[in-house]
Coordinates of C-alpha atoms in Angstrom, one line a residue:
X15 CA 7.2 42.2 -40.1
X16 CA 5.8 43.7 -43.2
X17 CA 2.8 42.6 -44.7
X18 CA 4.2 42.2 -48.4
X19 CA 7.8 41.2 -49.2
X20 CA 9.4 41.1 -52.6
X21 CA 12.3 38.6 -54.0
X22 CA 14.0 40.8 -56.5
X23 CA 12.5 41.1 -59.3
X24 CA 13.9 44.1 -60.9
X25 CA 17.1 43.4 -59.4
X26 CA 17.4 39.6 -59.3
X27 CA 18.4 39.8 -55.7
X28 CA 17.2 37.0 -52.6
X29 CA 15.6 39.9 -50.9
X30 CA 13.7 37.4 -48.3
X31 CA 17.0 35.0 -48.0
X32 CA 19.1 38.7 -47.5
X33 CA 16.8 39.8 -44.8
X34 CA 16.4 36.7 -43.1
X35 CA 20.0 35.9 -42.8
X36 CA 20.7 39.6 -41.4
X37 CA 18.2 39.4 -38.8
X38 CA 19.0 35.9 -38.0
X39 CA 22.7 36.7 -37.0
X40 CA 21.5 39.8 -35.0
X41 CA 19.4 37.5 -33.0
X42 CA 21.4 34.8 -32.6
X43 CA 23.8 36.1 -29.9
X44 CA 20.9 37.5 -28.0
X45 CA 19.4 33.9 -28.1
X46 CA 22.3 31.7 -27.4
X47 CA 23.2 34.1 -24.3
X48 CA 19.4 34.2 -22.9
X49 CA 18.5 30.6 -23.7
X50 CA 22.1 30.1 -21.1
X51 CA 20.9 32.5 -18.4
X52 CA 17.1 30.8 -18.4
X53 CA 18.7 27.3 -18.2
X54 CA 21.2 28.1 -15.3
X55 CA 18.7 30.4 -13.1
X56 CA 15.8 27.4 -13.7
X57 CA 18.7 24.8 -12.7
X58 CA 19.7 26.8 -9.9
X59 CA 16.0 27.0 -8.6
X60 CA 15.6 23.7 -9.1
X61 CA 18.2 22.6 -7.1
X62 CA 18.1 25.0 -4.5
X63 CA 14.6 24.3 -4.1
X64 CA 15.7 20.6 -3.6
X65 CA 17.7 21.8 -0.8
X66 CA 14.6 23.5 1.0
X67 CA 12.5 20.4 0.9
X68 CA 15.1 17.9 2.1
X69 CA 16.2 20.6 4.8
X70 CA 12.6 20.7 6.1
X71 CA 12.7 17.1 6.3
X72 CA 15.3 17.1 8.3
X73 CA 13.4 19.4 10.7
X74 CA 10.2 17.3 10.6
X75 CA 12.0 14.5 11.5
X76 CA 13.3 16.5 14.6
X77 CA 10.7 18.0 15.5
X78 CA 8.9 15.5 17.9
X79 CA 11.7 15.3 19.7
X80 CA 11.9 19.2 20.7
X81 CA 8.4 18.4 22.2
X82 CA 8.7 17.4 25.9
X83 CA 5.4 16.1 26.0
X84 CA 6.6 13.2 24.4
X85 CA 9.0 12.2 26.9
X86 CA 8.9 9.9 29.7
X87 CA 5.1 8.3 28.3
X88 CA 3.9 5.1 29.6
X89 CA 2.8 2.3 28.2
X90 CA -0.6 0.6 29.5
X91 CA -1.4 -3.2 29.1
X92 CA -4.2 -5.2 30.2
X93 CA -6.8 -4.0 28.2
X94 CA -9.6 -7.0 27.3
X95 CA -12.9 -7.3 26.6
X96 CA -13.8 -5.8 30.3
X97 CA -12.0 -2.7 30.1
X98 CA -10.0 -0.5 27.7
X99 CA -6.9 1.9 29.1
X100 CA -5.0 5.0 28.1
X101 CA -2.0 6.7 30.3
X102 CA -0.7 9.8 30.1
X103 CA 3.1 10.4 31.2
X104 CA 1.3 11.7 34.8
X105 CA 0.6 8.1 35.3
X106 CA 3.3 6.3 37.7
X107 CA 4.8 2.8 37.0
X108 CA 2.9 -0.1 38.7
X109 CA -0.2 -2.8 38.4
X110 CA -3.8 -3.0 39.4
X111 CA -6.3 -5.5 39.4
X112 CA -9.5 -3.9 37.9
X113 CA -13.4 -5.8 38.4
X114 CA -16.1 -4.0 36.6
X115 CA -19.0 -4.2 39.0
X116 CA -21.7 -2.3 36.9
X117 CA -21.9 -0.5 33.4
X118 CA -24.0 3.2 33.4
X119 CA -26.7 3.0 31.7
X120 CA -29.2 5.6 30.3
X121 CA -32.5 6.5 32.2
X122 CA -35.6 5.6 30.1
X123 CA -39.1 6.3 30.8
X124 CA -42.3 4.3 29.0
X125 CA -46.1 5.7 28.8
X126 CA -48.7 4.0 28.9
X127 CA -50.8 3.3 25.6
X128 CA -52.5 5.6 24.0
X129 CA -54.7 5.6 20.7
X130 CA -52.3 7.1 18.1
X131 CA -55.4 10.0 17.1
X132 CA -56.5 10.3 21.1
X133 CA -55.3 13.5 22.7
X134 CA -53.5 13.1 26.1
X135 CA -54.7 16.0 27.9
X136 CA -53.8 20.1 28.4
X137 CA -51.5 21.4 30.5
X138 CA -47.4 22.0 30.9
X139 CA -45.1 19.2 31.0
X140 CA -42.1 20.0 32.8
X141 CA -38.9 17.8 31.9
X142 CA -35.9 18.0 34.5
X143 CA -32.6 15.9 34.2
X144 CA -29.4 17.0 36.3
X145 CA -29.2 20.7 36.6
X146 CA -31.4 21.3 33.6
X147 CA -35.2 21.3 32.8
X148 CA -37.8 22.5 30.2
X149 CA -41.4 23.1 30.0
X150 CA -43.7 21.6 26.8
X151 CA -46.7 23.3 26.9
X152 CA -49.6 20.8 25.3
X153 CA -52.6 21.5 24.1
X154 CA -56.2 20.1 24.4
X155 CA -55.7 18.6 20.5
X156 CA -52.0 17.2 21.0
X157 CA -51.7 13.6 20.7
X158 CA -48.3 11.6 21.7
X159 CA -46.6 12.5 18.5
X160 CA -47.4 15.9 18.9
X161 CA -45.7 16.1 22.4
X162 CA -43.0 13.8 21.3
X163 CA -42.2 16.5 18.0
X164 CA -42.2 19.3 20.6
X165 CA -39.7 17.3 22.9
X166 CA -37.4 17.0 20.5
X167 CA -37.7 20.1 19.0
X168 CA -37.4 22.2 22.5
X169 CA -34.6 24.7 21.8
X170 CA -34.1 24.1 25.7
X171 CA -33.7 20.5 25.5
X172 CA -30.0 19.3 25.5
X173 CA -30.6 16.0 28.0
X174 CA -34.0 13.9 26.7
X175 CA -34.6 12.3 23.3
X176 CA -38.3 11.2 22.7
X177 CA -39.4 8.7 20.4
X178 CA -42.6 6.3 19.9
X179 CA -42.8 2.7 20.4
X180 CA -46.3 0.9 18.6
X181 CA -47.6 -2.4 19.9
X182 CA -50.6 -4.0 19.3
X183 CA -52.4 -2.1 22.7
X184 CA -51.2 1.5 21.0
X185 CA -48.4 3.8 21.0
X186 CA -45.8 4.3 23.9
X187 CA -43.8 7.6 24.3
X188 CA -40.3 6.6 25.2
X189 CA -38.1 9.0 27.0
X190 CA -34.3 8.2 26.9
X191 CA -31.5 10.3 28.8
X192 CA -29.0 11.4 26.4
X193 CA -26.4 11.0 29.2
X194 CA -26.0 8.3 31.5
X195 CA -25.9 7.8 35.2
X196 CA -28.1 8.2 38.2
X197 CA -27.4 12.2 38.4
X198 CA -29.1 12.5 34.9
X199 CA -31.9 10.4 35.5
X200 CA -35.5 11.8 34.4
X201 CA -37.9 13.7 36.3
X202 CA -41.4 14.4 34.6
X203 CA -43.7 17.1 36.1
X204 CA -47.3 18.3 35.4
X205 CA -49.1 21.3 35.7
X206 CA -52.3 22.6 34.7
X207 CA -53.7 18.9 34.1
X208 CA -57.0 19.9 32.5
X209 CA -58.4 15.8 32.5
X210 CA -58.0 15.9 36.7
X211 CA -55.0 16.9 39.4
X212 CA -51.5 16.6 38.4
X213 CA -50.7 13.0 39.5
X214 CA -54.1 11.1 39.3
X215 CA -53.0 9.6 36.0
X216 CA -55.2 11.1 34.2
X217 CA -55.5 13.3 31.6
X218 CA -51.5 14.8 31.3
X219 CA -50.8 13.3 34.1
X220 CA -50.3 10.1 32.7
X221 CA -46.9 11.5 31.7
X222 CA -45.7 12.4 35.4
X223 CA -43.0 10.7 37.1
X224 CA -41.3 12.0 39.8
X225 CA -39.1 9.5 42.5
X226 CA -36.4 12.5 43.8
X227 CA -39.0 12.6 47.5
X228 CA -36.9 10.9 49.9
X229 CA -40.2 9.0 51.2
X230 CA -41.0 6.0 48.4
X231 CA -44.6 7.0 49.7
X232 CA -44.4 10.3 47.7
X233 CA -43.2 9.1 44.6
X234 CA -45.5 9.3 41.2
X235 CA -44.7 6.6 38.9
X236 CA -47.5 6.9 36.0
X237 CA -44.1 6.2 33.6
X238 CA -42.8 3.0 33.5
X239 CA -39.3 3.0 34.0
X240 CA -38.0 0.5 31.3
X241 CA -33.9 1.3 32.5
X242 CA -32.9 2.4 35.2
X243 CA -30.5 4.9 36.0
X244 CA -27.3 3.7 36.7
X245 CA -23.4 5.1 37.4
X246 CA -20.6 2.8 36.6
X247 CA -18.8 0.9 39.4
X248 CA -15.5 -0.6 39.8
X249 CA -13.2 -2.0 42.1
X250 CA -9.5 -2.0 42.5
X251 CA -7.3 -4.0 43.7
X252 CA -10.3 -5.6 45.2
X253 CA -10.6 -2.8 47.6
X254 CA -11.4 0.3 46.5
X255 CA -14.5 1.4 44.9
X256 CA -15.5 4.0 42.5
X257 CA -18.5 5.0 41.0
X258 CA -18.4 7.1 37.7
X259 CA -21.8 8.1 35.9
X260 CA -20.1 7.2 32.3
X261 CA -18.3 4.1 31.6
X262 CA -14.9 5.7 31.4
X263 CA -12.9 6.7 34.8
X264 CA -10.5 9.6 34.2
X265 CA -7.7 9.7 36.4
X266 CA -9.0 7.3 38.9
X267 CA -5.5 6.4 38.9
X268 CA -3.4 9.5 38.4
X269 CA -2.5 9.9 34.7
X270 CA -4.9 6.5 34.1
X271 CA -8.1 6.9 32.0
X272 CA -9.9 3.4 32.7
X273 CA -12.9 2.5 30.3
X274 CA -15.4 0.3 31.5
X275 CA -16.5 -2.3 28.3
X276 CA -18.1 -5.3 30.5
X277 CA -19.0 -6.3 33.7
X278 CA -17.3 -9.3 35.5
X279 CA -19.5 -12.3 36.3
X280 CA -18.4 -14.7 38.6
X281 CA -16.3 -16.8 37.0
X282 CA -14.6 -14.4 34.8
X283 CA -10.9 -13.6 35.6
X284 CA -10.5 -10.4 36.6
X285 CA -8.7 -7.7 34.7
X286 CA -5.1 -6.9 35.3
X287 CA -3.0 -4.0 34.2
X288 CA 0.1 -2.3 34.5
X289 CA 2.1 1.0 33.3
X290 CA 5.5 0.8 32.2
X291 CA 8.1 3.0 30.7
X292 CA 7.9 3.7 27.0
X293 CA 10.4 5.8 25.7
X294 CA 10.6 4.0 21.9
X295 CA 9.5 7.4 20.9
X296 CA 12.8 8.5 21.6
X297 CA 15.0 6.0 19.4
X298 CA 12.2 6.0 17.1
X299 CA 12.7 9.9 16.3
X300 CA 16.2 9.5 16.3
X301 CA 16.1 6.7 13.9
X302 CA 14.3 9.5 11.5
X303 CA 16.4 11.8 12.0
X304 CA 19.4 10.1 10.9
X305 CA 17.5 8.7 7.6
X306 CA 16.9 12.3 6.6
X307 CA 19.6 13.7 7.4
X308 CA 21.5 10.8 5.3
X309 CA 19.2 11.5 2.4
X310 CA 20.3 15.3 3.1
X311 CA 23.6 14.7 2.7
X312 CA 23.6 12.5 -0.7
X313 CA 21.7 15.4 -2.0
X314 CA 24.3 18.1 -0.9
X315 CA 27.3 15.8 -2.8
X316 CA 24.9 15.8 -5.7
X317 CA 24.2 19.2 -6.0
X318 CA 28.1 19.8 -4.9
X319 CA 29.6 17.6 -7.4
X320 CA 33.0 18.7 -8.9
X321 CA 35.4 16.8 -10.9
X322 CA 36.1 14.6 -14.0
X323 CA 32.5 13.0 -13.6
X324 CA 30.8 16.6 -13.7
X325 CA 30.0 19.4 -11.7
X326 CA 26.4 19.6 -9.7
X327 CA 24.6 22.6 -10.6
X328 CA 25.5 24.1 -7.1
X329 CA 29.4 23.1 -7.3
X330 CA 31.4 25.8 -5.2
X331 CA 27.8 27.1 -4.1
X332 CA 28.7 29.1 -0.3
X333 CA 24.9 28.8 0.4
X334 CA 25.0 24.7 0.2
X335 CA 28.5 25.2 2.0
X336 CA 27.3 27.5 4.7
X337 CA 24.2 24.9 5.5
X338 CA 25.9 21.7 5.3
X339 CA 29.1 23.0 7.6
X340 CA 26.8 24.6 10.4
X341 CA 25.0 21.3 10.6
X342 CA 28.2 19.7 10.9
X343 CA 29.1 21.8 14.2
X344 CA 25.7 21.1 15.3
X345 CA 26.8 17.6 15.6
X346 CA 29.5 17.9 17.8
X347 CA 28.2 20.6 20.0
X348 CA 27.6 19.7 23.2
X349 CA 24.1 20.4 25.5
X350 CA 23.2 20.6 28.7
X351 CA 21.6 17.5 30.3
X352 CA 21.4 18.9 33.8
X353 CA 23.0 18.3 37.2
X354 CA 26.0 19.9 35.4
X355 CA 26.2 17.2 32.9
X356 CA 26.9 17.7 29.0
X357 CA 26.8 15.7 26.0
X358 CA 27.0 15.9 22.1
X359 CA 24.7 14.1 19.9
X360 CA 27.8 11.6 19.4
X361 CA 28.4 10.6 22.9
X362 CA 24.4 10.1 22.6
X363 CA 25.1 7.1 19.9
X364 CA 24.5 9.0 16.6
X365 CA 27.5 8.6 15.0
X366 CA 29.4 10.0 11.6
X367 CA 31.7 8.3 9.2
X368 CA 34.3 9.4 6.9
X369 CA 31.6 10.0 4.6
X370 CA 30.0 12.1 6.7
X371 CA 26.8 9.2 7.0
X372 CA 25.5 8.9 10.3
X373 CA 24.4 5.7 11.8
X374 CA 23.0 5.3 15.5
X375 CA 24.2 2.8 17.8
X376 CA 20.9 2.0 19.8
X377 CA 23.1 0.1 22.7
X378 CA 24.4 3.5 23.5
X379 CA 21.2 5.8 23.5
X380 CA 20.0 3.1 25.4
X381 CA 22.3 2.9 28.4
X382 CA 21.4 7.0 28.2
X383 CA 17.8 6.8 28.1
X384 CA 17.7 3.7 30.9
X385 CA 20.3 5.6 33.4
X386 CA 18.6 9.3 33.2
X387 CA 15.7 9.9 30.4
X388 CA 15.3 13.2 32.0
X389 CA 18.9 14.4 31.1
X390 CA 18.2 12.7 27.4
X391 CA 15.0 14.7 27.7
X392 CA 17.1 18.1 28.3
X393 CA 19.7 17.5 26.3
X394 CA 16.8 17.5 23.1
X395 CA 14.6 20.0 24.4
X396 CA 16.7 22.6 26.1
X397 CA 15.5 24.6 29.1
X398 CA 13.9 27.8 30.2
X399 CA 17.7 29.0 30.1
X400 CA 19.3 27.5 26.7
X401 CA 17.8 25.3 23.7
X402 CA 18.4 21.8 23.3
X403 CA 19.6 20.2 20.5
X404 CA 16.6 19.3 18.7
X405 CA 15.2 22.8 19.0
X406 CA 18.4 24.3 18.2
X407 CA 18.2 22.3 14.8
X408 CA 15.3 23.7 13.9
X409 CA 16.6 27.3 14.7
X410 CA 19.0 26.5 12.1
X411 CA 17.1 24.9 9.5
X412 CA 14.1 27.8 9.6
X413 CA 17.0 30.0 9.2
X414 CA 17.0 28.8 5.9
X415 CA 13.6 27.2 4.5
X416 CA 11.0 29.6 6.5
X417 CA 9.2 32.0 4.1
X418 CA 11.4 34.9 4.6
X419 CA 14.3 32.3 4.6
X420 CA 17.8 32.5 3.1
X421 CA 16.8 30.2 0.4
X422 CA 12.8 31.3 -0.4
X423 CA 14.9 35.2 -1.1
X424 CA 17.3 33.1 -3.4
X425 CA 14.6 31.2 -5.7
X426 CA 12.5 34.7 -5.4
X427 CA 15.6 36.2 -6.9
X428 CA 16.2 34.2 -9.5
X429 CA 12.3 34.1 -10.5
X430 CA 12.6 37.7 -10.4
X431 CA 15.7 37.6 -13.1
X432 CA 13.2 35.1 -15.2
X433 CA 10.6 37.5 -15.5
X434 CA 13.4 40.6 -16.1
X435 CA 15.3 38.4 -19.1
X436 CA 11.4 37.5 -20.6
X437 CA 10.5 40.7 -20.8
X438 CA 13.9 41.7 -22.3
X439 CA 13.6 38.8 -24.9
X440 CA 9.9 40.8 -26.0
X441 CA 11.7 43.9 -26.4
X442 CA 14.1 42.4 -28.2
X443 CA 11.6 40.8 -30.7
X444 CA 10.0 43.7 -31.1
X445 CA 13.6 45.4 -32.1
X446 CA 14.2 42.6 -34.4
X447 CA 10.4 43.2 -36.1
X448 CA 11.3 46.6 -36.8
X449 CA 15.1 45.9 -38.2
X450 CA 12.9 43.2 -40.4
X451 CA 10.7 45.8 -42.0
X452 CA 13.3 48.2 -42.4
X453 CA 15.6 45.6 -44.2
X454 CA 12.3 45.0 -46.7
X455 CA 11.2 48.4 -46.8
X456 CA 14.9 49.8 -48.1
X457 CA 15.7 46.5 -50.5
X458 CA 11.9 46.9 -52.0
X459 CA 13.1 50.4 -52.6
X460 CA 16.6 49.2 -54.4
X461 CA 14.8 46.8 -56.3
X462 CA 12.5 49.0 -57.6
X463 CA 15.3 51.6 -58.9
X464 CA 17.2 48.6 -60.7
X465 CA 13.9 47.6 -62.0
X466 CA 12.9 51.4 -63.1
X467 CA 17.0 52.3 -64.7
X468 CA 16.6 48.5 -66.5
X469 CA 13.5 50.1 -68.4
X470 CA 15.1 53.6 -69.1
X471 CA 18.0 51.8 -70.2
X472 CA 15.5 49.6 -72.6
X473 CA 14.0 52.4 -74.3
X474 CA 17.1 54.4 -74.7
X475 CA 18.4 51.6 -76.7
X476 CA 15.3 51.4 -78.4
X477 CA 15.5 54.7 -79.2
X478 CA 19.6 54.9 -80.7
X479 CA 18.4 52.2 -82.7
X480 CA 16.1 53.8 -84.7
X481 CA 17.8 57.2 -85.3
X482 CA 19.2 57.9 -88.9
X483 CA 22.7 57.0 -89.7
X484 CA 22.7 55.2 -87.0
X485 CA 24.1 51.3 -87.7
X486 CA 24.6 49.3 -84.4
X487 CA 27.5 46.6 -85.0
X488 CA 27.0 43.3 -84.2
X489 CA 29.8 41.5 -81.9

């Protein structure tokens, strides 16, 4: 646009009015017909983008059912204040009577006391649990804290934590398995013991404590042992005993994780517990499905709409078509279940009304699930041979929402076309600047040849009337 503009003066025109009502009905086509295109491609990728999210629902909802790990679990009851369970589908259906006899504990050594500034003595202090050990080397200046800091910060050490206890006779270096169980009890060693020999308790040996001899007569116990070393013990079924050094018993009963929490005094009942069946998962997924798929297919009727009432903004759409009718067949196709049995979702108990709403009749999955889970199993999850249906669904659903989907190239389309008509609508504002300053540059100009003939027709005038002889009559 022009930086001055003129309004007529030597011609009396509406220069500004002229101009703006030229240009306004160049652009106003151009307008109306973009402002239509923007509207339906941002409606259309609206509600195709609707679509996508209610079509992944529906595969979310599938989805742990095209799992077979989570077929055929069992449920585990008993667990009290004694001991805690977990079962995997390994485990097989039955009951046990569970006593906890003894809880692991920790191995943890105690020192003597010591002055907090007096030195303990030179030499290396070996540290051994299980099938790892690790050598402190002490100097003739190190008190307990000092060996206690170097314990802890061992780059070898992954097995003792050290800390110090104060009383009123001086401070005790505590020495505390980080694992329990008898196999990673603590074995202290000394060498180098520059206050006397190794186990005189003296000097660095003060620290040594060493009970793996067989012979009691060759043990070295300058440590106190303040708890002992201990596995976990149970008995089942009042009969069989096993040892574990943790608390918790994996597979002690195939597929049965048992956790020991408490041990079982006398009078205490003991524990009983049992694995059952539990194939709520199954109803429970199906029940998910259904709801999405429900809220799937008010959204497609939506988005569908045609009639009196008003069209949806993907009325006569093939894409919402194509989608809806292939989940439709996928309804009444029929799956393998094995031992040359067959069945469609249907005969399974999800079934479709005249509306096309399903519903699932939990009587009739049930009989399924109670007289051959397996088959119900395959008929979800499909073999090495042939998908089931549940994985099948998602086939046909990722067809469509995945990245490089059907409709992710549709939306990227249509964003594509916004970006093409923007950049056409700043092309076309910068055709309809110039046609602007055109329109004022080329009226300016007619104004001022009106303006410049009014003054040459002034002075000629001027002029006749003041010749000689010349007498202008008055009308």
């Amino acid at each position: 646009m022009p930086d001055l503009t003129f309004t007529g003066i030597g011609s009396g025109l509406q220069v500004s009015e002229i101009v703006s009502a030229i240009v306004g009905a160049e652009k106003a086509p151009f307008i109306s017909r973009a402002n239509k295109q923007q509207a339906e491609m941002t409606t259309d990728i609206s509600a195709i983008g609707a679509l996508k999210s209610a079509l992944e629902s529906v595969t979310n909802s599938i989805s742990s059912l095209a799992d077979a790990d989570n077929y055929q679990l069992r449920a585990a009851s008993g667990s009290d204040s004694f001991v805690g369970l977990s079962a995997s589908k390994d485990a097989q259906v039955g009951n046990y009577s569970v006593k906890v006899d003894v809880l692991a504990q920790a191995h943890k050594l105690m020192s003597g006391a010591i002055d907090s500034d007096q030195t303990v003595g030179e030499g290396t202090l070996n540290i051994a649990v299980a099938e790892s050990d690790f050598d402190i080397a002490v100097s003739a200046t190190d008190t307990l804290s000092d060996i206690r800091d170097a314990i802890n910060d061992s780059v070898d050490n992954d097995s003792v934590i050290a800390t110090i206890v104060t009383d009123d006779a001086g401070q005790h270096l505590i020495m505390t398995s980080k694992e329990t169980g008898v196999v990673n009890a603590i074995t202290t060693t000394v060498t180098g013991d520059s206050g006397g020999d190794d186990i005189d308790n003296l000097g660095l040996s003060r620290l040594a404590y060493d009970v793996s001899d067989p012979d009691s007569l060759n043990h070295i116990k300058n440590l106190a042992e303040v708890t002992e070393a201990l596995d976990a013990q149970i008995t089942i079924d009042d009969t069989l005993v096993v040892t574990s050094s943790t608390n918790t018993f994996k597979d002690v009963i195939d597929g049965v994780d048992i956790t020991a929490k408490k041990m079982h005094e006398v009078d205490d009942d003991i524990s009983k517990i049992s694995f059952t069946e539990n194939n709520a998962n199954i109803k429970s997924g199906l029940e998910k499905f259904v709801k999405s798929y429900n809220e799937l297919q008010v959204l497609s009727k939506q988005l569908g709409a045609a009639g009196e009432g008003g069209s949806g903004p993907l009325a006569g759409d093939s894409l919402l078509r194509g989608v809806m009718g292939k989940l439709r067949q996928q309804f009444s196709q029929e799956f393998d279940m094995g031992n040359g049995k067959t069945s469609s979702l249907s005969q399974l108990g999800v079934q479709s009304d005249q509306y096309g709403v399903l519903s699932l009749d939990t009587e009739t999955l049930n009989e399924y699930i109670d007289s051959d889970v397996g088959g119900v199993q395959q008929f979800f999850v499909g073999s090495d041979s042939a998908n089931g249906f549940a994985n099948s669904l998602e086939r046909l659903t990722s067809f469509y929402t995945d990245s490089d989907g059907v409709i992710q190239n549709r939306i990227d389309s249509r964003t594509s076309q916004l970006d093409k008509l923007d950049d056409s609508y700043l092309t076309f504002e910068r055709r309809m600047e110039s046609l602007e300053a055109r329109l004022y540059s080329q009226y300016n100009a007619m104004d001022l040849i009106v303006a410049q003939l009014n003054s040459t027709s002034t002075y000629l005038m001027a002029q006749l009337d003041n010749m000689p002889g010349v007498v202008r009559k008055n009308n």
